[in-house]
Each structure stands twice: as structure tokens, then as C-alpha cells.
Amino acid sequence: MVSLIIANWKMNFTPEESINFCNNIVNQIDNSTTTNKLLIAPPIPYIAYLAQKFQSLSFCAQNVSVHEGYGAYTGEYSSRILKNSGIDYCLVGHSERRELLGESNDMVKSKVQNCLNVDITPIICIGEPIEVRQHGKHKDFLRRQIIESIPSTKKKLIIAYEPLWAIGSGMTPSISELKETFGVINSITGNTRLIYGGSVNQSNIDRILDLPDVGGVLVGKAALNYKSLIRMLSVNI
Ligand code: PGA
């Protein structure tokens, strides 16, 4: 199965480093052994340039405005502007935005709808904090996040399950925890592609992608190194 590997660069790299990274990917990727589909999510000022220069790569925005179209919203960029910049995918509701920038389920829902309106596939991030899991309330928490942040639609969307305690921590849920959680998400969302994020790296990617409900991974730290990203792209499940 072709899995989606999303490289979330977050707020990293100079323009030159971002170009070198993409050059390395394009030049060193061996299409005969690369089984998975790569999406790169760079900082927004680089994205139009990279999308134009590297037309064989696919790019993903890390965020989008709650406002649609065009207008007097200083510092914002809409799904229309992203689409016009060559973007077909967008992360929405990443936990760093929910936690640090006060992004609510309502805001996430509007952003998802704005993406769908211009045929950008939203990748909606959900995930519970550690205390919620410790109290055994993660299923209810995730159910609520899904119901409140995802509009009902027949259009294509992707859900990224990223437990907050796994992001950047080096910890990942056990396989049985992942199976249980993905089963719960699947029972609510039906036919939607589900991916996992949180401390994915070259050593654990194959056991995560081996899970039946998991159609890809969202990778932060380990995707800042192009060699490790290339190895992850070649994992064949
Ligand atoms: P990480 O980040 O791989 O560094 O844990 C994942 C993410 O934040 O999407």
C-alpha cells in the first residue's frame, strides 16, 4: 500500500537550506525503491517558490486562515491564496497551534471548510494530552474533537492522530494503544484516510505503517534530515 509521508518542517530552515533539501530529495530519491508518497510542509514564505521550482514534489501548507478569499486581514493567507500558490494539501489544527495559539475546534472546522471549498485536502490534526489519556478519557476527548472540528462532507480529507505527549518527546503509543485508538477514530469517521504523528522515525515507521488502519505518518524532527526522510520513503509494508 502507498503510504503518505508528510514532512512537517515547522518553523525551520533558511531559504537556501530549504532549496538544498528539496534538491537532495529530487536527486537522491530512487523511484524504483520509493514506495510512499511524500508531502513537504515548509514555512509559508518559501512555499510558492518551492512549488514552482520543484514541480515533481508535492507541498503542504502548515496552516490557513479562518477567513476566505481575499480581504483586509493583515498577516493572514486564505485557502484561495494557498491554492493559487500551487498547494493541494494543508495541515489544520496542529496541536502546537491549538495549544500555543488558541486555535479552537470551531476555528479548525472553518479552516477545514475553507480548504474543501477550493479543493485543498485538509489534514486535520487531533490528539489528546497526557492527563486525558492517564484518566482513560482519550476516546471521549477524540470523539469530541472529531465531531466539533470536522464538517460533514463527502469530499476527501485526512485525519492525523497525534497524541500531544508523543510529539517531539521520543515516546510513541504502544501498538495495542494505536490499534485501539485508530479503531475508535475509524468507527466515527468511516472511510477517511487516517495517519499517525508523534516521534515517528526510521526505527519505528515500519511497525506504525504496518497497522491496518494507518495510511501514513506526519513526521516533524526526523523529517528535518533528508537522508532519514529518504529512508522512511522507502519503507515497504
Ligand atoms: P515530531 O513532530 O515527529 O517531532 O514528534 C510531529 C508533528 O508535530 O507533527
PDB file of C-alpha atoms and ligand atoms in Angstrom:
ATOM      1  CA  MET A   1       0.000   0.000   0.000  1.00  0.00           C
ATOM      2  CA  VAL A   2       1.240   3.528  -0.787  1.00  0.00           C
ATOM      3  CA  SER A   3       1.526   5.465   2.461  1.00  0.00           C
ATOM      4  CA  LEU A   4       1.578   9.212   2.806  1.00  0.00           C
ATOM      5  CA  ILE A   5       4.735  10.582   4.456  1.00  0.00           C
ATOM      6  CA  ILE A   6       4.333  14.219   5.466  1.00  0.00           C
ATOM      7  CA  ALA A   7       7.487  16.125   6.363  1.00  0.00           C
ATOM      8  CA  ASN A   8       6.428  18.906   8.725  1.00  0.00           C
ATOM      9  CA  TRP A   9       9.346  21.340   8.759  1.00  0.00           C
ATOM     10  CA  LYS A  10       7.558  23.592  11.290  1.00  0.00           C
ATOM     11  CA  MET A  11       9.482  26.892  11.752  1.00  0.00           C
ATOM     12  CA  ASN A  12      12.839  25.663  10.442  1.00  0.00           C
ATOM     13  CA  PHE A  13      15.361  26.207   7.610  1.00  0.00           C
ATOM     14  CA  THR A  14      16.684  29.212   5.737  1.00  0.00           C
ATOM     15  CA  PRO A  15      15.536  29.651   2.114  1.00  0.00           C
ATOM     16  CA  GLU A  16      18.850  28.203   0.936  1.00  0.00           C
ATOM     17  CA  GLU A  17      18.571  25.189   3.234  1.00  0.00           C
ATOM     18  CA  SER A  18      15.046  24.523   2.023  1.00  0.00           C
ATOM     19  CA  ILE A  19      16.191  24.577  -1.618  1.00  0.00           C
ATOM     20  CA  ASN A  20      19.163  22.298  -0.859  1.00  0.00           C
ATOM     21  CA  PHE A  21      16.871  19.891   0.963  1.00  0.00           C
ATOM     22  CA  CYS A  22      14.489  19.655  -1.989  1.00  0.00           C
ATOM     23  CA  ASN A  23      17.392  19.305  -4.428  1.00  0.00           C
ATOM     24  CA  ASN A  24      18.735  16.414  -2.352  1.00  0.00           C
ATOM     25  CA  ILE A  25      15.353  14.732  -2.294  1.00  0.00           C
ATOM     26  CA  VAL A  26      14.845  15.109  -6.040  1.00  0.00           C
ATOM     27  CA  ASN A  27      18.386  13.970  -6.903  1.00  0.00           C
ATOM     28  CA  GLN A  28      18.781  11.144  -4.420  1.00  0.00           C
ATOM     29  CA  ILE A  29      15.387   9.575  -4.327  1.00  0.00           C
ATOM     30  CA  ASP A  30      15.364   6.250  -6.089  1.00  0.00           C
ATOM     31  CA  ASN A  31      11.958   5.956  -7.693  1.00  0.00           C
ATOM     32  CA  SER A  32      12.398   2.222  -8.096  1.00  0.00           C
ATOM     33  CA  THR A  33      12.571   1.690  -4.314  1.00  0.00           C
ATOM     34  CA  THR A  34      10.421   4.603  -3.158  1.00  0.00           C
ATOM     35  CA  THR A  35       7.034   3.198  -2.420  1.00  0.00           C
ATOM     36  CA  ASN A  36       5.430   6.026  -0.494  1.00  0.00           C
ATOM     37  CA  LYS A  37       4.076   9.455  -1.385  1.00  0.00           C
ATOM     38  CA  LEU A  38       5.915  12.459   0.050  1.00  0.00           C
ATOM     39  CA  LEU A  39       4.362  15.778   1.040  1.00  0.00           C
ATOM     40  CA  ILE A  40       6.653  18.553   2.276  1.00  0.00           C
ATOM     41  CA  ALA A  41       5.234  21.226   4.580  1.00  0.00           C
ATOM     42  CA  PRO A  42       7.682  24.196   4.530  1.00  0.00           C
ATOM     43  CA  PRO A  43       7.339  27.610   6.202  1.00  0.00           C
ATOM     44  CA  ILE A  44       4.794  29.561   4.207  1.00  0.00           C
ATOM     45  CA  PRO A  45       7.073  32.248   2.655  1.00  0.00           C
ATOM     46  CA  TYR A  46       9.027  29.500   0.844  1.00  0.00           C
ATOM     47  CA  ILE A  47       6.110  27.537  -0.418  1.00  0.00           C
ATOM     48  CA  ALA A  48       5.186  29.215  -3.724  1.00  0.00           C
ATOM     49  CA  TYR A  49       8.817  29.355  -4.801  1.00  0.00           C
ATOM     50  CA  LEU A  50       9.474  25.710  -3.892  1.00  0.00           C
ATOM     51  CA  ALA A  51       6.254  24.529  -5.531  1.00  0.00           C
ATOM     52  CA  GLN A  52       7.238  26.271  -8.743  1.00  0.00           C
ATOM     53  CA  LYS A  53      10.877  25.180  -8.722  1.00  0.00           C
ATOM     54  CA  PHE A  54      10.293  21.549  -7.724  1.00  0.00           C
ATOM     55  CA  GLN A  55       7.306  20.515  -9.762  1.00  0.00           C
ATOM     56  CA  SER A  56       7.913  16.814  -9.176  1.00  0.00           C
ATOM     57  CA  LEU A  57       7.435  17.303  -5.407  1.00  0.00           C
ATOM     58  CA  SER A  58       4.155  17.927  -3.575  1.00  0.00           C
ATOM     59  CA  PHE A  59       3.829  20.615  -0.933  1.00  0.00           C
ATOM     60  CA  CYS A  60       1.511  21.118   2.001  1.00  0.00           C
ATOM     61  CA  ALA A  61       0.785  24.281   3.993  1.00  0.00           C
ATOM     62  CA  GLN A  62       1.154  24.154   7.783  1.00  0.00           C
ATOM     63  CA  ASN A  63      -1.828  26.432   8.385  1.00  0.00           C
ATOM     64  CA  VAL A  64      -4.548  28.501   6.686  1.00  0.00           C
ATOM     65  CA  SER A  65      -6.691  31.465   7.671  1.00  0.00           C
ATOM     66  CA  VAL A  66     -10.223  31.184   9.053  1.00  0.00           C
ATOM     67  CA  HIS A  67     -11.029  33.965   6.559  1.00  0.00           C
ATOM     68  CA  GLU A  68     -11.882  33.070   2.994  1.00  0.00           C
ATOM     69  CA  GLY A  69     -10.922  34.510  -0.375  1.00  0.00           C
ATOM     70  CA  TYR A  70      -9.312  37.944  -0.267  1.00  0.00           C
ATOM     71  CA  GLY A  71      -9.681  40.908   2.086  1.00  0.00           C
ATOM     72  CA  ALA A  72      -8.328  43.170   4.790  1.00  0.00           C
ATOM     73  CA  TYR A  73      -6.813  40.513   7.082  1.00  0.00           C
ATOM     74  CA  THR A  74      -3.221  41.602   7.652  1.00  0.00           C
ATOM     75  CA  GLY A  75      -0.833  38.697   8.073  1.00  0.00           C
ATOM     76  CA  GLU A  76      -3.364  36.078   7.038  1.00  0.00           C
ATOM     77  CA  TYR A  77      -3.386  33.838   3.979  1.00  0.00           C
ATOM     78  CA  SER A  78      -6.535  32.163   2.750  1.00  0.00           C
ATOM     79  CA  SER A  79      -7.129  28.749   1.210  1.00  0.00           C
ATOM     80  CA  ARG A  80      -7.630  30.561  -2.140  1.00  0.00           C
ATOM     81  CA  ILE A  81      -4.179  32.134  -1.857  1.00  0.00           C
ATOM     82  CA  LEU A  82      -2.675  28.737  -0.985  1.00  0.00           C
ATOM     83  CA  LYS A  83      -4.406  27.106  -3.933  1.00  0.00           C
ATOM     84  CA  ASN A  84      -3.107  29.824  -6.252  1.00  0.00           C
ATOM     85  CA  SER A  85       0.391  29.153  -4.873  1.00  0.00           C
ATOM     86  CA  GLY A  86       0.311  25.525  -6.024  1.00  0.00           C
ATOM     87  CA  ILE A  87      -0.810  23.894  -2.787  1.00  0.00           C
ATOM     88  CA  ASP A  88      -3.186  20.905  -2.717  1.00  0.00           C
ATOM     89  CA  TYR A  89      -2.844  19.889   0.956  1.00  0.00           C
ATOM     90  CA  CYS A  90      -2.953  21.799   4.245  1.00  0.00           C
ATOM     91  CA  LEU A  91      -2.397  20.843   7.886  1.00  0.00           C
ATOM     92  CA  VAL A  92      -5.222  22.145  10.033  1.00  0.00           C
ATOM     93  CA  GLY A  93      -5.419  22.277  13.833  1.00  0.00           C
ATOM     94  CA  HIS A  94      -1.911  21.059  14.611  1.00  0.00           C
ATOM     95  CA  SER A  95      -1.647  20.735  18.399  1.00  0.00           C
ATOM     96  CA  GLU A  96       1.070  23.410  18.532  1.00  0.00           C
ATOM     97  CA  ARG A  97      -1.460  25.845  17.066  1.00  0.00           C
ATOM     98  CA  ARG A  98      -4.270  24.615  19.302  1.00  0.00           C
ATOM     99  CA  GLU A  99      -2.071  24.836  22.422  1.00  0.00           C
ATOM    100  CA  LEU A 100       0.135  27.865  21.745  1.00  0.00           C
ATOM    101  CA  LEU A 101      -2.129  29.982  19.563  1.00  0.00           C
ATOM    102  CA  GLY A 102      -5.556  29.197  20.995  1.00  0.00           C
ATOM    103  CA  GLU A 103      -6.980  27.501  17.919  1.00  0.00           C
ATOM    104  CA  SER A 104     -10.393  26.101  18.861  1.00  0.00           C
ATOM    105  CA  ASN A 105     -12.377  23.248  17.328  1.00  0.00           C
ATOM    106  CA  ASP A 106     -14.690  25.876  15.773  1.00  0.00           C
ATOM    107  CA  MET A 107     -11.758  27.623  14.107  1.00  0.00           C
ATOM    108  CA  VAL A 108     -10.411  24.297  12.878  1.00  0.00           C
ATOM    109  CA  LYS A 109     -13.802  23.466  11.398  1.00  0.00           C
ATOM    110  CA  SER A 110     -13.932  26.776   9.469  1.00  0.00           C
ATOM    111  CA  LYS A 111     -10.399  26.240   8.184  1.00  0.00           C
ATOM    112  CA  VAL A 112     -11.251  22.714   7.044  1.00  0.00           C
ATOM    113  CA  GLN A 113     -14.310  24.031   5.211  1.00  0.00           C
ATOM    114  CA  ASN A 114     -12.253  26.799   3.574  1.00  0.00           C
ATOM    115  CA  CYS A 115      -9.791  24.195   2.282  1.00  0.00           C
ATOM    116  CA  LEU A 116     -12.556  21.975   0.938  1.00  0.00           C
ATOM    117  CA  ASN A 117     -14.138  24.969  -0.832  1.00  0.00           C
ATOM    118  CA  VAL A 118     -11.047  25.328  -3.052  1.00  0.00           C
ATOM    119  CA  ASP A 119     -10.242  21.612  -3.386  1.00  0.00           C
ATOM    120  CA  ILE A 120      -7.336  21.599  -0.961  1.00  0.00           C
ATOM    121  CA  THR A 121      -7.251  18.339   1.011  1.00  0.00           C
ATOM    122  CA  PRO A 122      -7.192  19.245   4.714  1.00  0.00           C
ATOM    123  CA  ILE A 123      -5.102  17.103   7.066  1.00  0.00           C
ATOM    124  CA  ILE A 124      -6.886  17.600  10.354  1.00  0.00           C
ATOM    125  CA  CYS A 125      -4.789  17.018  13.450  1.00  0.00           C
ATOM    126  CA  ILE A 126      -6.369  15.586  16.580  1.00  0.00           C
ATOM    127  CA  GLY A 127      -4.845  14.144  19.739  1.00  0.00           C
ATOM    128  CA  GLU A 128      -5.193  14.026  23.489  1.00  0.00           C
ATOM    129  CA  PRO A 129      -2.936  15.485  26.213  1.00  0.00           C
ATOM    130  CA  ILE A 130      -1.207  13.064  28.588  1.00  0.00           C
ATOM    131  CA  GLU A 131      -3.551  13.730  31.550  1.00  0.00           C
ATOM    132  CA  VAL A 132      -6.558  12.841  29.431  1.00  0.00           C
ATOM    133  CA  ARG A 133      -5.028   9.501  28.461  1.00  0.00           C
ATOM    134  CA  GLN A 134      -3.938   8.806  32.036  1.00  0.00           C
ATOM    135  CA  HIS A 135      -7.535   9.273  33.165  1.00  0.00           C
ATOM    136  CA  GLY A 136      -8.776   6.935  30.414  1.00  0.00           C
ATOM    137  CA  LYS A 137     -10.798   9.745  28.818  1.00  0.00           C
ATOM    138  CA  HIS A 138      -8.999   9.783  25.454  1.00  0.00           C
ATOM    139  CA  LYS A 139     -11.823   8.135  23.496  1.00  0.00           C
ATOM    140  CA  ASP A 140     -14.335  10.777  24.602  1.00  0.00           C
ATOM    141  CA  PHE A 141     -11.801  13.542  24.002  1.00  0.00           C
ATOM    142  CA  LEU A 142     -11.062  12.385  20.451  1.00  0.00           C
ATOM    143  CA  ARG A 143     -14.737  11.813  19.674  1.00  0.00           C
ATOM    144  CA  ARG A 144     -15.474  15.386  20.699  1.00  0.00           C
ATOM    145  CA  GLN A 145     -12.561  16.807  18.728  1.00  0.00           C
ATOM    146  CA  ILE A 146     -13.730  14.940  15.630  1.00  0.00           C
ATOM    147  CA  ILE A 147     -17.365  15.959  15.970  1.00  0.00           C
ATOM    148  CA  GLU A 148     -16.517  19.602  16.661  1.00  0.00           C
ATOM    149  CA  SER A 149     -13.646  20.123  14.198  1.00  0.00           C
ATOM    150  CA  ILE A 150     -14.697  18.178  11.127  1.00  0.00           C
ATOM    151  CA  PRO A 151     -17.615  19.314   8.959  1.00  0.00           C
ATOM    152  CA  SER A 152     -19.724  16.550   7.445  1.00  0.00           C
ATOM    153  CA  THR A 153     -18.690  16.258   3.819  1.00  0.00           C
ATOM    154  CA  LYS A 154     -18.274  13.765   1.046  1.00  0.00           C
ATOM    155  CA  LYS A 155     -15.043  15.477  -0.041  1.00  0.00           C
ATOM    156  CA  LYS A 156     -11.629  13.965   0.610  1.00  0.00           C
ATOM    157  CA  LEU A 157      -9.998  14.714   3.932  1.00  0.00           C
ATOM    158  CA  ILE A 158      -7.277  13.138   6.042  1.00  0.00           C
ATOM    159  CA  ILE A 159      -7.155  12.807   9.824  1.00  0.00           C
ATOM    160  CA  ALA A 160      -3.799  12.834  11.617  1.00  0.00           C
ATOM    161  CA  TYR A 161      -3.862  11.319  15.103  1.00  0.00           C
ATOM    162  CA  GLU A 162      -1.044  12.969  17.048  1.00  0.00           C
ATOM    163  CA  PRO A 163      -1.172  12.403  20.818  1.00  0.00           C
ATOM    164  CA  LEU A 164       0.303  15.548  22.382  1.00  0.00           C
ATOM    165  CA  TRP A 165       2.556  13.540  24.671  1.00  0.00           C
ATOM    166  CA  ALA A 166       4.188  11.831  21.673  1.00  0.00           C
ATOM    167  CA  ILE A 167       5.041  14.997  19.719  1.00  0.00           C
ATOM    168  CA  GLY A 168       8.751  15.767  19.949  1.00  0.00           C
ATOM    169  CA  SER A 169       9.097  13.589  23.071  1.00  0.00           C
ATOM    170  CA  GLY A 170      10.619  10.411  21.645  1.00  0.00           C
ATOM    171  CA  MET A 171       7.639   8.475  23.069  1.00  0.00           C
ATOM    172  CA  THR A 172       5.091   6.688  20.918  1.00  0.00           C
ATOM    173  CA  PRO A 173       1.934   4.815  21.892  1.00  0.00           C
ATOM    174  CA  SER A 174       2.220   1.037  22.056  1.00  0.00           C
ATOM    175  CA  ILE A 175       0.902  -0.943  19.114  1.00  0.00           C
ATOM    176  CA  SER A 176      -2.120  -2.058  21.135  1.00  0.00           C
ATOM    177  CA  GLU A 177      -2.854   1.579  22.144  1.00  0.00           C
ATOM    178  CA  LEU A 178      -2.583   2.615  18.496  1.00  0.00           C
ATOM    179  CA  LYS A 179      -4.852  -0.202  17.332  1.00  0.00           C
ATOM    180  CA  GLU A 180      -7.452   0.697  19.918  1.00  0.00           C
ATOM    181  CA  THR A 181      -7.312   4.438  19.182  1.00  0.00           C
ATOM    182  CA  PHE A 182      -7.396   4.048  15.401  1.00  0.00           C
ATOM    183  CA  GLY A 183     -10.320   1.649  15.792  1.00  0.00           C
ATOM    184  CA  VAL A 184     -12.206   4.335  17.725  1.00  0.00           C
ATOM    185  CA  ILE A 185     -11.401   7.066  15.181  1.00  0.00           C
ATOM    186  CA  ASN A 186     -12.335   4.775  12.303  1.00  0.00           C
ATOM    187  CA  SER A 187     -15.673   3.919  13.878  1.00  0.00           C
ATOM    188  CA  ILE A 188     -16.564   7.646  13.901  1.00  0.00           C
ATOM    189  CA  THR A 189     -15.068   8.779  10.622  1.00  0.00           C
ATOM    190  CA  GLY A 190     -15.677   5.772   8.378  1.00  0.00           C
ATOM    191  CA  ASN A 191     -13.871   5.868   5.079  1.00  0.00           C
ATOM    192  CA  THR A 192     -11.391   8.649   5.862  1.00  0.00           C
ATOM    193  CA  ARG A 193      -7.640   8.125   5.470  1.00  0.00           C
ATOM    194  CA  LEU A 194      -6.021   8.080   8.915  1.00  0.00           C
ATOM    195  CA  ILE A 195      -2.376   8.835   9.570  1.00  0.00           C
ATOM    196  CA  TYR A 196      -0.245   8.877  12.723  1.00  0.00           C
ATOM    197  CA  GLY A 197       2.135  11.567  14.005  1.00  0.00           C
ATOM    198  CA  GLY A 198       4.376  11.915  17.083  1.00  0.00           C
ATOM    199  CA  SER A 199       8.068  10.895  17.285  1.00  0.00           C
ATOM    200  CA  VAL A 200       7.986   8.870  14.067  1.00  0.00           C
ATOM    201  CA  ASN A 201      11.490   7.987  12.855  1.00  0.00           C
ATOM    202  CA  GLN A 202      13.377   5.460  10.739  1.00  0.00           C
ATOM    203  CA  SER A 203      13.319   2.863  13.511  1.00  0.00           C
ATOM    204  CA  ASN A 204       9.613   2.839  14.293  1.00  0.00           C
ATOM    205  CA  ILE A 205       7.984   3.810  10.984  1.00  0.00           C
ATOM    206  CA  ASP A 206       7.555   0.262   9.691  1.00  0.00           C
ATOM    207  CA  ARG A 207       5.702  -1.033  12.751  1.00  0.00           C
ATOM    208  CA  ILE A 208       3.404   2.012  12.642  1.00  0.00           C
ATOM    209  CA  LEU A 209       2.654   1.739   8.924  1.00  0.00           C
ATOM    210  CA  ASP A 210       2.059  -1.977   9.373  1.00  0.00           C
ATOM    211  CA  LEU A 211      -1.142  -1.253  11.313  1.00  0.00           C
ATOM    212  CA  PRO A 212      -4.192  -1.867   9.135  1.00  0.00           C
ATOM    213  CA  ASP A 213      -5.913   1.477   9.790  1.00  0.00           C
ATOM    214  CA  VAL A 214      -2.802   3.635   9.326  1.00  0.00           C
ATOM    215  CA  GLY A 215      -2.369   5.174   5.854  1.00  0.00           C
ATOM    216  CA  GLY A 216       0.633   7.374   6.517  1.00  0.00           C
ATOM    217  CA  VAL A 217       2.671   9.377   9.007  1.00  0.00           C
ATOM    218  CA  LEU A 218       3.207  13.016   9.902  1.00  0.00           C
ATOM    219  CA  VAL A 219       6.874  13.487  10.787  1.00  0.00           C
ATOM    220  CA  GLY A 220       8.498  16.503  12.457  1.00  0.00           C
ATOM    221  CA  LYS A 221      12.031  16.199  13.803  1.00  0.00           C
ATOM    222  CA  ALA A 222      13.082  13.113  11.832  1.00  0.00           C
ATOM    223  CA  ALA A 223      11.977  14.780   8.584  1.00  0.00           C
ATOM    224  CA  LEU A 224      14.451  17.648   9.016  1.00  0.00           C
ATOM    225  CA  ASN A 225      17.201  15.316   7.835  1.00  0.00           C
ATOM    226  CA  TYR A 226      16.781  14.457   4.167  1.00  0.00           C
ATOM    227  CA  LYS A 227      18.659  11.149   4.461  1.00  0.00           C
ATOM    228  CA  SER A 228      16.363   9.895   7.187  1.00  0.00           C
ATOM    229  CA  LEU A 229      13.365  11.132   5.182  1.00  0.00           C
ATOM    230  CA  ILE A 230      14.536   9.233   2.098  1.00  0.00           C
ATOM    231  CA  ARG A 231      14.900   6.035   4.162  1.00  0.00           C
ATOM    232  CA  MET A 232      11.389   6.487   5.530  1.00  0.00           C
ATOM    233  CA  LEU A 233      10.076   6.958   1.999  1.00  0.00           C
ATOM    234  CA  SER A 234      11.427   3.568   1.009  1.00  0.00           C
ATOM    235  CA  VAL A 235       9.680   1.606   3.768  1.00  0.00           C
ATOM    236  CA  ASN A 236       7.609  -1.027   2.057  1.00  0.00           C
ATOM    237  CA  ILE A 237       4.745  -2.527   4.010  1.00  0.00           C
TER     238      ILE A 237
HETATM  239  P1  PGA B   1       7.707  15.007  15.815  1.00  0.00           P
HETATM  240  O1  PGA B   1       6.571  16.052  15.349  1.00  0.00           O
HETATM  241  O2  PGA B   1       7.828  13.984  14.715  1.00  0.00           O
HETATM  242  O3  PGA B   1       8.922  15.823  16.004  1.00  0.00           O
HETATM  243  O4  PGA B   1       7.196  14.366  17.078  1.00  0.00           O
HETATM  244  C1  PGA B   1       5.401  15.602  14.733  1.00  0.00           C
HETATM  245  C2  PGA B   1       4.451  16.757  14.497  1.00  0.00           C
HETATM  246  O5  PGA B   1       4.436  17.707  15.289  1.00  0.00           O
HETATM  247  O6  PGA B   1       3.704  16.772  13.518  1.00  0.00           O
END
